[in-house]
CSV table of C-alpha atoms in Angstrom, one decimal:
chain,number,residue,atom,x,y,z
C,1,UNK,CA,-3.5,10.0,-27.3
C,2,UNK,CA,-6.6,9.4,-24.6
C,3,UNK,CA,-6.2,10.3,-21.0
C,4,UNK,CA,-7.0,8.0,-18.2
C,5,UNK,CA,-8.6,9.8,-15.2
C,6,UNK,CA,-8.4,8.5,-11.7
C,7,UNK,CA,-9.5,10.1,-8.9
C,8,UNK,CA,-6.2,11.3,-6.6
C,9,UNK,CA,-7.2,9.3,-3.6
C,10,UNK,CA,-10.0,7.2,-1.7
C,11,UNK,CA,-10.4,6.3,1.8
C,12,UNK,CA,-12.4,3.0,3.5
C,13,UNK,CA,-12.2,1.1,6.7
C,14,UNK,CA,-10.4,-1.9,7.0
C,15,UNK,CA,-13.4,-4.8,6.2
C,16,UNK,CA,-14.6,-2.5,4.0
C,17,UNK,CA,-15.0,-2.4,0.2
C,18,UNK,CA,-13.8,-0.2,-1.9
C,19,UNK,CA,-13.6,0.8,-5.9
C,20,UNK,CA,-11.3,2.8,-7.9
C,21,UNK,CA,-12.5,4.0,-11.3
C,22,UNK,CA,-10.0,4.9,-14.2
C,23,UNK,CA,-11.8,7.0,-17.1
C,24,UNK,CA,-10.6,6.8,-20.6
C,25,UNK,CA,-11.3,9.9,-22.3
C,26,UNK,CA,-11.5,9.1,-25.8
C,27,UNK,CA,-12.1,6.0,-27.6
C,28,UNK,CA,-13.9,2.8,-26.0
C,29,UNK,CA,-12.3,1.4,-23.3
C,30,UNK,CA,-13.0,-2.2,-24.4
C,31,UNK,CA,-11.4,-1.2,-27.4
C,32,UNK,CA,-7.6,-2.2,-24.9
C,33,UNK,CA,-7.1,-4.0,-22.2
C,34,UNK,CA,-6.8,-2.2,-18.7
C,35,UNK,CA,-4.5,-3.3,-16.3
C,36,UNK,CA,-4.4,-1.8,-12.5
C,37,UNK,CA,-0.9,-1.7,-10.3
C,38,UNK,CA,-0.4,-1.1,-6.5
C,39,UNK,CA,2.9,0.3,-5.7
C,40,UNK,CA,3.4,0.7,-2.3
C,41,UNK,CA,5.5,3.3,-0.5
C,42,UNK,CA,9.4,3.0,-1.5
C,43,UNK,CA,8.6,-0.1,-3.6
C,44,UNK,CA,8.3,-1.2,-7.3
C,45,UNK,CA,5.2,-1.3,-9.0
C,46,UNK,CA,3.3,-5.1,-8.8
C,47,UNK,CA,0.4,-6.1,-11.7
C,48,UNK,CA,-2.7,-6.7,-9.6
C,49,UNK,CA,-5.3,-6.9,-12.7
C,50,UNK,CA,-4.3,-8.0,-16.4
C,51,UNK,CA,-6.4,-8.3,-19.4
C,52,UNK,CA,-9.5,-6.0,-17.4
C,53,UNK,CA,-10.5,-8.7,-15.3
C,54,UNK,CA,-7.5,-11.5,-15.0
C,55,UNK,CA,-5.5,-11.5,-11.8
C,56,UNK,CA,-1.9,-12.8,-11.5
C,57,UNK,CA,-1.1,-15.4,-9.8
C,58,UNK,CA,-0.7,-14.8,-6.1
C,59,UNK,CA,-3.0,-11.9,-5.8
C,60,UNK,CA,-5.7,-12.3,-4.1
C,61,UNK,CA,-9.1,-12.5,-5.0
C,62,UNK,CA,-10.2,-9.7,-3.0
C,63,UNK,CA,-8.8,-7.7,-5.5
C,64,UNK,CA,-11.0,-7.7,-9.2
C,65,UNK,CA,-11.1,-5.8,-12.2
C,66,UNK,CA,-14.2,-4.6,-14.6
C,67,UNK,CA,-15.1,-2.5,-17.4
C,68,UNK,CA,-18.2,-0.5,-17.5
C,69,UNK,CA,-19.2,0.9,-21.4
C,70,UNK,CA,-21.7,3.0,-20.3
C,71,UNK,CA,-19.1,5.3,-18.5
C,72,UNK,CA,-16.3,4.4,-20.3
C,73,UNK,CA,-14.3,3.6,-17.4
C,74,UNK,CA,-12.5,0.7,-16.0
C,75,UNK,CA,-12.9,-0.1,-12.3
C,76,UNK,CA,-10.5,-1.8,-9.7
C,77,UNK,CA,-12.2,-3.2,-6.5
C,78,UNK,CA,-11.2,-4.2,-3.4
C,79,UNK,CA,-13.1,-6.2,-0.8
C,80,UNK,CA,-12.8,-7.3,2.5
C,81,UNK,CA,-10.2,-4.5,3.1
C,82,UNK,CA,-6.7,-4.6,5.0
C,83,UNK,CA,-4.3,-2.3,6.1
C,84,UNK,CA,-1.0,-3.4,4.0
C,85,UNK,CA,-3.7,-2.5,0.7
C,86,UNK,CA,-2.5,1.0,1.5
C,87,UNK,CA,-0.8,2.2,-1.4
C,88,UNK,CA,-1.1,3.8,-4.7
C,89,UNK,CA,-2.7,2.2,-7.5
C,90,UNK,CA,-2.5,3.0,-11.0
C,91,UNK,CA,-4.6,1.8,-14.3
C,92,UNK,CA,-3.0,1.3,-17.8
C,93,UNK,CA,-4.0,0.9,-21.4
C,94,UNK,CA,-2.4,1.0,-24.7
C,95,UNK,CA,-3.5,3.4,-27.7
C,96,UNK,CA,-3.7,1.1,-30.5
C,97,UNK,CA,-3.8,4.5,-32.6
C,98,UNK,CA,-0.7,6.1,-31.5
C,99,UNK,CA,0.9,3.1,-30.4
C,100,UNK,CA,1.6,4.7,-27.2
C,101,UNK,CA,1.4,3.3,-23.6
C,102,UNK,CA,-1.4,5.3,-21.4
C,103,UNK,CA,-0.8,5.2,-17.5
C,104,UNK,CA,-3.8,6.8,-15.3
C,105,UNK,CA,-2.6,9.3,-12.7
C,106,UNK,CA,-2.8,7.0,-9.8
C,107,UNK,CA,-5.2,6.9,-6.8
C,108,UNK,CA,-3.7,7.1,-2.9
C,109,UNK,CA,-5.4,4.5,-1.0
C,110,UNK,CA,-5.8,5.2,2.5
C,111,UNK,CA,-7.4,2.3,5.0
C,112,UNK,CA,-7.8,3.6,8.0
A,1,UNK,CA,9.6,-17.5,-11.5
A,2,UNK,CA,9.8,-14.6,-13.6
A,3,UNK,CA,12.8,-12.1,-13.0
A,4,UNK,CA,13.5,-8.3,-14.1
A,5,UNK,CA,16.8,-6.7,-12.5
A,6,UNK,CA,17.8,-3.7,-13.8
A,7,UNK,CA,21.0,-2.1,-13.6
A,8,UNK,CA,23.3,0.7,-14.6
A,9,UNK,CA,21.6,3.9,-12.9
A,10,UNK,CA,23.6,6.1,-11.0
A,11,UNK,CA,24.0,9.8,-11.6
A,12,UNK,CA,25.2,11.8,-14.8
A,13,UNK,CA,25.6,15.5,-15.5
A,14,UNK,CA,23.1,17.1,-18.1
A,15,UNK,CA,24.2,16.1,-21.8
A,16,UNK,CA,25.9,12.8,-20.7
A,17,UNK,CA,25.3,8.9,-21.9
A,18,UNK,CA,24.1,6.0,-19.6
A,19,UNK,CA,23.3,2.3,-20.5
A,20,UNK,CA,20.8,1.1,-18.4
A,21,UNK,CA,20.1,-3.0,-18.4
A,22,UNK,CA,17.7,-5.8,-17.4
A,23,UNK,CA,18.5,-9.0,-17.1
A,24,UNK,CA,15.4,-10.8,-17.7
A,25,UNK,CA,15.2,-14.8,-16.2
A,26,UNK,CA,12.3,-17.7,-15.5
A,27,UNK,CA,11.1,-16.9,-19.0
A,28,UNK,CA,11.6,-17.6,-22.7
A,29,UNK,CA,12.7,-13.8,-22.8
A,30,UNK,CA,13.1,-14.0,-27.0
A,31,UNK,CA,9.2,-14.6,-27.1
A,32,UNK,CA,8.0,-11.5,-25.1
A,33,UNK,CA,7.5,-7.9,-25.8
A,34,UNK,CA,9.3,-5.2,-23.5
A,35,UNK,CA,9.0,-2.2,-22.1
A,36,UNK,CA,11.0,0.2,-20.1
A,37,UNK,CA,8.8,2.7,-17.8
A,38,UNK,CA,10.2,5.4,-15.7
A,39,UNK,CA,8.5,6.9,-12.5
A,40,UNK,CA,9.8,10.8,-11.2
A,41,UNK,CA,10.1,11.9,-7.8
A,42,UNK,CA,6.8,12.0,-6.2
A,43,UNK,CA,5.6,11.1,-9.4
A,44,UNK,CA,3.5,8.7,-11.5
A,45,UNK,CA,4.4,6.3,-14.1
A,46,UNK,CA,5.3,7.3,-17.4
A,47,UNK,CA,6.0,4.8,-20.3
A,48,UNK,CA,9.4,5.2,-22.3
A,49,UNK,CA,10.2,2.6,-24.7
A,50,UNK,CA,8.9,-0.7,-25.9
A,51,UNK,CA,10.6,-3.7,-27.6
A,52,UNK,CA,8.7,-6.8,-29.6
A,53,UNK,CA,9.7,-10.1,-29.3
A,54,UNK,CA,12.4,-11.3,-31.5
A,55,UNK,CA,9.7,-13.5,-32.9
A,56,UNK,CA,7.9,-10.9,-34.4
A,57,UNK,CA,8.2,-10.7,-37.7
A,58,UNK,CA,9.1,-7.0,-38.1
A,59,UNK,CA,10.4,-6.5,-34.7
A,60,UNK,CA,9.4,-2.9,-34.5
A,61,UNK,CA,10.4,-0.8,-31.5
A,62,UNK,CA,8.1,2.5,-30.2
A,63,UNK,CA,9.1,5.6,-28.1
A,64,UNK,CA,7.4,8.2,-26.2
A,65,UNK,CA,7.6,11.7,-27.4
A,66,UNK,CA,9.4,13.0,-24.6
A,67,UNK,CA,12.8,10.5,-25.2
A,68,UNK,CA,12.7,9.7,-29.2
A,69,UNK,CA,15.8,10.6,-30.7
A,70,UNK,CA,17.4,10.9,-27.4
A,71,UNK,CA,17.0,7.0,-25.9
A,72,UNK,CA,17.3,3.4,-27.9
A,73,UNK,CA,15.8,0.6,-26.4
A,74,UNK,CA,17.4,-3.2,-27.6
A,75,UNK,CA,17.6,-6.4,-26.7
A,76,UNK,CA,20.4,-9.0,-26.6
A,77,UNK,CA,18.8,-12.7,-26.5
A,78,UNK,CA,22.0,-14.4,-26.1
A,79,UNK,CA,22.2,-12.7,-22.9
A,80,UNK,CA,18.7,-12.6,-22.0
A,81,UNK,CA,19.1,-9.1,-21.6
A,82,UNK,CA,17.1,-5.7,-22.4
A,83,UNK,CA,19.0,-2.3,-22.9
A,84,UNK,CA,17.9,1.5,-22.9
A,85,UNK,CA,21.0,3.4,-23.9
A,86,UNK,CA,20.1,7.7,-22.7
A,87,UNK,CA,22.0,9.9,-24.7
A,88,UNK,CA,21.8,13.7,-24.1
A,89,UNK,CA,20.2,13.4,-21.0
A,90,UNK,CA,18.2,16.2,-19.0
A,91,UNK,CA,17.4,16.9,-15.7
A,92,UNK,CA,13.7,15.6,-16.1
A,93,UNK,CA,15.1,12.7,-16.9
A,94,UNK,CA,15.8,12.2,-13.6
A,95,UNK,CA,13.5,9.1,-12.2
A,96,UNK,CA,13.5,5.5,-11.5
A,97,UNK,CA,13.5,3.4,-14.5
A,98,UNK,CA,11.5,-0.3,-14.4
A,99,UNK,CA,12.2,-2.9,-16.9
A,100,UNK,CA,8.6,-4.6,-17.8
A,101,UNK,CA,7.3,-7.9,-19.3
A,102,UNK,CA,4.8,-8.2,-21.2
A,103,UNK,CA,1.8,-10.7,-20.2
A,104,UNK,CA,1.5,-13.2,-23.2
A,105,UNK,CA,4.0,-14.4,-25.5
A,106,UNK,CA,2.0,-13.6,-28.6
A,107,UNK,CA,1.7,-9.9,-30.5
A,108,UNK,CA,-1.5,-9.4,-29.0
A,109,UNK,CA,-0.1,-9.0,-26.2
A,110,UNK,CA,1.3,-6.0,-27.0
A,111,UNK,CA,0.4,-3.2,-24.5
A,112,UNK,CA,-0.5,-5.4,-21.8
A,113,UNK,CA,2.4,-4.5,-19.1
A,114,UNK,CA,2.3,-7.9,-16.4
A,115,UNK,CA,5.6,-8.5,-14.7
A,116,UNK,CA,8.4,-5.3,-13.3
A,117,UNK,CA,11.6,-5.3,-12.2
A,118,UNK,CA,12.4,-3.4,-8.7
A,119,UNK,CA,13.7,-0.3,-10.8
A,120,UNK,CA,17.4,1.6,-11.2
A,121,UNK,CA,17.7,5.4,-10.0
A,122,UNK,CA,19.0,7.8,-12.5
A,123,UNK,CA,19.9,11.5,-11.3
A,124,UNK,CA,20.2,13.9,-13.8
A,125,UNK,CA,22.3,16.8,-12.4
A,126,UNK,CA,25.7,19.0,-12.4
């Protein structure tokens, strides 16, 4: 199976912009879609990105979702920061070889 | 509006069954691929199980390493309803476990985790 690598946290102001990068370490990461979720503290995880780039309904579109070939990584990026975006976010593929599902690590965000 | 609830977590010694369920409503639940993910304490997210639609036309069903042989993941239509049944459980067992959706209704969907339940707690321990 590929590993997806996120870094463990990030920090930004509040109005601020932010991105969170999730590295797959083998194979192409167009090759599966990416999907990012927030899970705030004591809560369930919520879907913010689906599909790379497609947000669910209800989430706003401060919140979008990229691929980059070059680096093989998929990013999630927040704009116009606020404070309840505090959480932990997680990215997620699927290895179409191994048919196993691939979570990221999961990156603290801290808006302060 | 889509709806996961699981249920059926609680706490078991090491070696002992549970049956965990979902009840899955606001969807044509027969048409979508599932998946059960846990998380640890302090953890992150680890997938467990997954399920295809019942209109797939093998229907085949996937575990992890770490639960294979151990857990069964199935599904009950009739009663809109998914199922992870533990057996010989261990203390890293021990997590929350989500009940997920799939985000399309078609096979290529597969992989694409979109909606979760809140989660059950199961404590693994003597």
């Amino acid at each position: 199976n590929f590993v997806l690598t996120q870094p463990p946290s990030v920090s930004e102001s509040p109005g601020k912009t932010v991105s969170i990068s999730c590295t797959r370490s083998s194979g192409r990461i167009a090759a599966n879609y990416v999907q990012w979720f927030q899970q705030r503290p004591g809560s369930s995880p919520t879907t913010v990105i689906y599909e790379d780039d497609q947000r669910p309904s209800g989430v706003p579109d401060r919140f979008s979702g990229s691929i980059d070939s070059s680096s093989n990584s998929a990013s999630l990026t927040i704009s116009g920061l606020m404070t309840e975006d505090e959480a932990d976010y997680y990215c997620q593929s699927y290895d179409s070889n191994s048919i196993h599902w691939v979570f990221g690590g999961g990156t603290k965000l801290t808006v302060l | 509006e889509v709806q996961l609830v699981e249920s059926g977590g609680g706490l078991v010694q090491p070696g002992g069954s549970l049956r965990l369920s979902c009840a899955a409503s606001g969807f044509r639940f027969s048409r979508y691929g599932m998946t059960w993910v846990r998380q640890a304490p302090g953890k992150g997210l680890e997938w467990i199980a997954y399920i295809t639609s019942v209109t797939s036309v093998t229907s085949p069903i996937y575990y992890a390493d770490s639960v294979k042989g151990r857990f069964t993941i199935s599904r009950d239509t009739a009663k809109n309803a998914l199922f992870l049944q533990m057996n010989n459980v261990r203390t890293e067992d021990t997590a929350v476990y989500f009940c997920t959706r799939d985000a399309r209704d078609t096979t290529s969907s597969m992989g694409v985790i979109h909606s979760w339940g809140h989660g059950t707690l199961v404590t693994v321990s003597s």
